Short mmCIF file of N, CA and C in Angstrom, two decimals:
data_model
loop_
_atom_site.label_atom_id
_atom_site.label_comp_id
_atom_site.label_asym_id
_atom_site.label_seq_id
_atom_site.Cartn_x
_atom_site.Cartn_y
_atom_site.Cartn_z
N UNK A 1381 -5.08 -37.07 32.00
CA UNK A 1381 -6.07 -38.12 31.89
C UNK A 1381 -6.16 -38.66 30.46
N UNK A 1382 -6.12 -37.91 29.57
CA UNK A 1382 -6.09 -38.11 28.19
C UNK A 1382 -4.94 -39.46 27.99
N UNK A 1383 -3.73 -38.82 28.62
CA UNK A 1383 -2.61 -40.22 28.36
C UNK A 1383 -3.22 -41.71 28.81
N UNK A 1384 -3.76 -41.61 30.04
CA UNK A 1384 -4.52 -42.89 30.81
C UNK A 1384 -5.31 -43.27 29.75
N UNK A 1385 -5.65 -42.66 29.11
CA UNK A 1385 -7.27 -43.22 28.30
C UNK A 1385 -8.64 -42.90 29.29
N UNK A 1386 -8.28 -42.25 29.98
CA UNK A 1386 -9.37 -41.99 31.18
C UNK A 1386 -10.14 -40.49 30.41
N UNK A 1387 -9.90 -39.53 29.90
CA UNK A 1387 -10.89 -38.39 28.74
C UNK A 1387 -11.05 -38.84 27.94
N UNK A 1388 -11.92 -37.69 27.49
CA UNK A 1388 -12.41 -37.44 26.28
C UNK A 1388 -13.27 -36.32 25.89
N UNK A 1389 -12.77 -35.60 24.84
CA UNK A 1389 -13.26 -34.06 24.19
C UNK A 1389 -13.76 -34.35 22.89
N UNK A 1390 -14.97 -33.55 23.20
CA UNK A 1390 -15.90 -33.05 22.12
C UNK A 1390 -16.24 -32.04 21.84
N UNK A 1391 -15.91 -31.82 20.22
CA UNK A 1391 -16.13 -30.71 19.88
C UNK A 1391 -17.20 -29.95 19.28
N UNK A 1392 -18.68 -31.18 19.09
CA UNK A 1392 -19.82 -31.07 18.60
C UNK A 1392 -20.49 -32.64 18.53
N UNK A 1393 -21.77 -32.21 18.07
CA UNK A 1393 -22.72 -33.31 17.33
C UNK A 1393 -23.58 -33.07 16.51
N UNK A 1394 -23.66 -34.39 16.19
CA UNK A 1394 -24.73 -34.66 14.82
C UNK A 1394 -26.08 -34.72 15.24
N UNK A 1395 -27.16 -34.28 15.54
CA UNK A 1395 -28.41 -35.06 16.08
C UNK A 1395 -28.86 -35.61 14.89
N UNK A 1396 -29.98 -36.74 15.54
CA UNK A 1396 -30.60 -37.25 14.90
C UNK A 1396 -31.34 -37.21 13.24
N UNK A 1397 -31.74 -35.46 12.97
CA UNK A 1397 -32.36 -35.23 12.20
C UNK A 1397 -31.74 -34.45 11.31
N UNK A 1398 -29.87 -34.48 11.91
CA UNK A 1398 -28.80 -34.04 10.63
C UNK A 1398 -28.47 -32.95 11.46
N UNK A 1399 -28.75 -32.25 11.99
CA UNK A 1399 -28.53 -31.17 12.49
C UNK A 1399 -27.07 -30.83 13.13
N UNK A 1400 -26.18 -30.46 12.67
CA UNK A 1400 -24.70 -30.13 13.03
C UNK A 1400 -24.86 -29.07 14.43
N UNK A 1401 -24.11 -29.61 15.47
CA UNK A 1401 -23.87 -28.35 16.86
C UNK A 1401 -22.54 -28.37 17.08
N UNK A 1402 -22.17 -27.57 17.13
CA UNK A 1402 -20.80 -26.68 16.84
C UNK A 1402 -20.51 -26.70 18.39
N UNK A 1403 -19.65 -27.23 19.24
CA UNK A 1403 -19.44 -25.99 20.57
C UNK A 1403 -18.54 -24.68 20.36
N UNK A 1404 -18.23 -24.65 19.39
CA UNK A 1404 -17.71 -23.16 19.33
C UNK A 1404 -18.72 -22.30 18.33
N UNK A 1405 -19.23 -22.80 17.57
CA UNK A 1405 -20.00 -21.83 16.91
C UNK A 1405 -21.29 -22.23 17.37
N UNK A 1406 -22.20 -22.62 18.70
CA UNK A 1406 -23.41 -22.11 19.09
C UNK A 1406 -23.02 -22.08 20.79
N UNK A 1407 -22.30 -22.12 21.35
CA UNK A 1407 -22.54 -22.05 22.94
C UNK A 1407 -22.92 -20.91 23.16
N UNK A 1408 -22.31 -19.76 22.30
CA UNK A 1408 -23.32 -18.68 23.13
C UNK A 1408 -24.87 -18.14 22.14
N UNK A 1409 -24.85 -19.16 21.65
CA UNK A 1409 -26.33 -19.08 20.96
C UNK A 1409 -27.83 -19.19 22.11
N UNK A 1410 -28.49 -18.20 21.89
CA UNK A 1410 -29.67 -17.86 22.95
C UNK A 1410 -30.90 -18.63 22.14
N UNK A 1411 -30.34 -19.40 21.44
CA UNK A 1411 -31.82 -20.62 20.78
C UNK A 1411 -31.48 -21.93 21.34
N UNK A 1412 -32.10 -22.87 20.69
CA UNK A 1412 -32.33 -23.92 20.99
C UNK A 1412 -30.66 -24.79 20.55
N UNK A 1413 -29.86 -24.87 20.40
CA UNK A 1413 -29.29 -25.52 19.76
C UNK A 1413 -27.59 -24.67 21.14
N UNK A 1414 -27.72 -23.50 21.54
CA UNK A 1414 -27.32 -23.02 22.67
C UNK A 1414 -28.06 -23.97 23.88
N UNK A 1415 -28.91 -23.81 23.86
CA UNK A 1415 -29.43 -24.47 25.38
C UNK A 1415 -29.23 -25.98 25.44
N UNK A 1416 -29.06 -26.69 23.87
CA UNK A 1416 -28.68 -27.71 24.22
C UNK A 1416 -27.65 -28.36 24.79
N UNK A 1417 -25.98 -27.34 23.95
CA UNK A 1417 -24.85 -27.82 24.76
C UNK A 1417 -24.65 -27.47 26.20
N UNK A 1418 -25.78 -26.42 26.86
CA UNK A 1418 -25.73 -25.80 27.99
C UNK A 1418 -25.97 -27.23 28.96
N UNK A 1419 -26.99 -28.12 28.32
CA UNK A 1419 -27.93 -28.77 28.65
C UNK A 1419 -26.88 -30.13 29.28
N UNK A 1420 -25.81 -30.64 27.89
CA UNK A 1420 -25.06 -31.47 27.71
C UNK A 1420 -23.87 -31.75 28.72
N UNK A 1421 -23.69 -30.31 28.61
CA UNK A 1421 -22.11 -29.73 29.88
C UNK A 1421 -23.04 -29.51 31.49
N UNK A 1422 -23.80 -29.35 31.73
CA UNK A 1422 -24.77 -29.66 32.87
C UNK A 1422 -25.02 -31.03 33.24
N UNK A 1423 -25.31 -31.84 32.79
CA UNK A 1423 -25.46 -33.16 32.57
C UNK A 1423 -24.54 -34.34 33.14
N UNK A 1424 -23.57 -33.48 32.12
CA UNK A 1424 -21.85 -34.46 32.01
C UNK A 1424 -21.47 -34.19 33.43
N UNK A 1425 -21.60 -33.49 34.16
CA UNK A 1425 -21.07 -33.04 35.68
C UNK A 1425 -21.78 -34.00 36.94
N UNK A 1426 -22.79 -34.77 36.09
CA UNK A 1426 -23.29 -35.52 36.84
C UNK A 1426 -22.60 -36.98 36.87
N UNK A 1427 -21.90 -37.20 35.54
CA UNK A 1427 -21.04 -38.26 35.27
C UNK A 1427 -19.87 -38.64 35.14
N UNK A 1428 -19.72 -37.10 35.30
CA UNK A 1428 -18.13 -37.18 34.88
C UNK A 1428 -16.94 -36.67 36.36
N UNK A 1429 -16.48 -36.75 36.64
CA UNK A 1429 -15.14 -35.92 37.43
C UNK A 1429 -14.70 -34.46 36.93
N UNK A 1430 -14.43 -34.43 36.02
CA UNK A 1430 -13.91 -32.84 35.33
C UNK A 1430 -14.57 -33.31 34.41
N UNK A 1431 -15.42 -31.60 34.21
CA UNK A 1431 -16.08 -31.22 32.91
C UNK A 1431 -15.49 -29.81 32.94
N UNK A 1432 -14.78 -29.93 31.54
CA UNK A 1432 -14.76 -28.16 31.09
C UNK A 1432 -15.16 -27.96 29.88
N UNK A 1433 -15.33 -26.82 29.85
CA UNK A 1433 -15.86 -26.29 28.60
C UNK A 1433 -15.69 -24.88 27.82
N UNK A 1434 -16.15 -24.21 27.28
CA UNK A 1434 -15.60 -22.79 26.88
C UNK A 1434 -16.02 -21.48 28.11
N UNK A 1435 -16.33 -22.06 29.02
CA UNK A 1435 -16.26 -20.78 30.21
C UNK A 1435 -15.00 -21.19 31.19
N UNK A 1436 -14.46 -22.39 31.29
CA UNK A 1436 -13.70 -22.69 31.97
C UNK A 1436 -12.05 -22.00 31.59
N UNK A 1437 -11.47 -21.87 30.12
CA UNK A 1437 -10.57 -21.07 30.33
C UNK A 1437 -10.36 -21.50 28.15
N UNK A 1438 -9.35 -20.83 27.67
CA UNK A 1438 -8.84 -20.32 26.44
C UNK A 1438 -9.20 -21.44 25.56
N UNK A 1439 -8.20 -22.57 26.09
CA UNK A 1439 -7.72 -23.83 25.53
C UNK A 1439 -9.35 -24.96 25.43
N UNK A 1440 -10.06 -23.93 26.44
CA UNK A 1440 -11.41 -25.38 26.04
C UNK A 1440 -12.32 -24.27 25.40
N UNK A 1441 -12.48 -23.15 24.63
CA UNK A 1441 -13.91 -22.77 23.82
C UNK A 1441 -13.99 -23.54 22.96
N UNK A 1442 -13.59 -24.46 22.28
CA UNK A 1442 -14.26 -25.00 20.72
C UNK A 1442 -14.48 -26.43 21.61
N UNK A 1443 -14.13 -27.32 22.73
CA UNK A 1443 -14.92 -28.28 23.17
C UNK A 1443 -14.86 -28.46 24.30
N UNK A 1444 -15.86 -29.92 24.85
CA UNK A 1444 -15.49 -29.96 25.88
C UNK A 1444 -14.68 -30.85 26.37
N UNK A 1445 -14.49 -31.18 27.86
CA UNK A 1445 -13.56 -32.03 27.82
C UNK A 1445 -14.04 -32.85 29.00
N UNK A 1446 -14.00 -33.82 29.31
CA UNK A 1446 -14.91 -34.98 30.42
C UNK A 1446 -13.41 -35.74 30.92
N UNK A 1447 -13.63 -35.96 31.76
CA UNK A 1447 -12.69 -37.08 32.33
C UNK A 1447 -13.25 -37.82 33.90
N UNK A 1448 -12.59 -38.67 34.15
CA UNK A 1448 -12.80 -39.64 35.45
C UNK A 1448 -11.56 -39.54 36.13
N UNK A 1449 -10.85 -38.21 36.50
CA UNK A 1449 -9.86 -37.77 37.21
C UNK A 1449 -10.45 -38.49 38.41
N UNK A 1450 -9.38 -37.22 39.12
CA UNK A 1450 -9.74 -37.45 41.04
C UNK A 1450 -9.82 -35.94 41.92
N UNK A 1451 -10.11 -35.01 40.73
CA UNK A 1451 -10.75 -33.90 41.85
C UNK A 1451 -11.67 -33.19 41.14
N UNK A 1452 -12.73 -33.26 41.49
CA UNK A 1452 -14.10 -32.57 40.69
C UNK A 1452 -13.90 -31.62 40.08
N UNK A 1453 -14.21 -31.16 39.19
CA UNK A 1453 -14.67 -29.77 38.50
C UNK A 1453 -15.31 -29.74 37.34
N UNK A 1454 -16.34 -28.32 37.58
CA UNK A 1454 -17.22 -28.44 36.52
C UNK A 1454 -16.90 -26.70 36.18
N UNK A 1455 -16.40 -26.56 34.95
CA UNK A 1455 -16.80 -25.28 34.57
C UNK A 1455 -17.02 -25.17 32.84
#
C-alpha cells in the first residue's frame, strides 16, 4: 500500500502544549501519554482498513501503520 500512496506510518506526536509521544518509548506506558496512543490506534481502526502497531508483530513496535487496503485488520 505504501507503493500506491494508499499508507501511512507514524512514529509519534507533538501535542499541542510541546509534549513529544514516542510510540516506541511510551506504548507500554501505564500514564497518560500510554493511554493516549492506545486511544489513537483504537480510533484509527475506525478509519482505516489495516491498523498495526507494536502488538501486531517486530517490524511495527516503534510505529504505526494505517492504510486503505482491502482486508481489515487491526492489531
Amino acid at each position: 500500500e505504501h507503493a500506491l500512496v494508499n499508507a501511512l506510518d507514524i512514529a509519534g506526536f507533538t501535542l499541542k502544549n510541546g509534549t513529544s509521544v514516542s510510540v516506541l518509548k511510551h506504548w507500554d506506558d501505564e500514564e497518560e501519554l500510554g493511554a493516549f496512543l492506545k486511544e489513537v490506534h483504537a480510533s484509527a481502526c475506525k478509519n482505516f482498513v489495516v491498523v498495526l502497531g507494536p502488538e501486531a508483530n517486530e517490524a511495527h513496535k516503534n510505529h504505526f501503520h494505517f492504510d486503505l487496503g482491502r482486508y481489515p485488520v487491526c492489531e
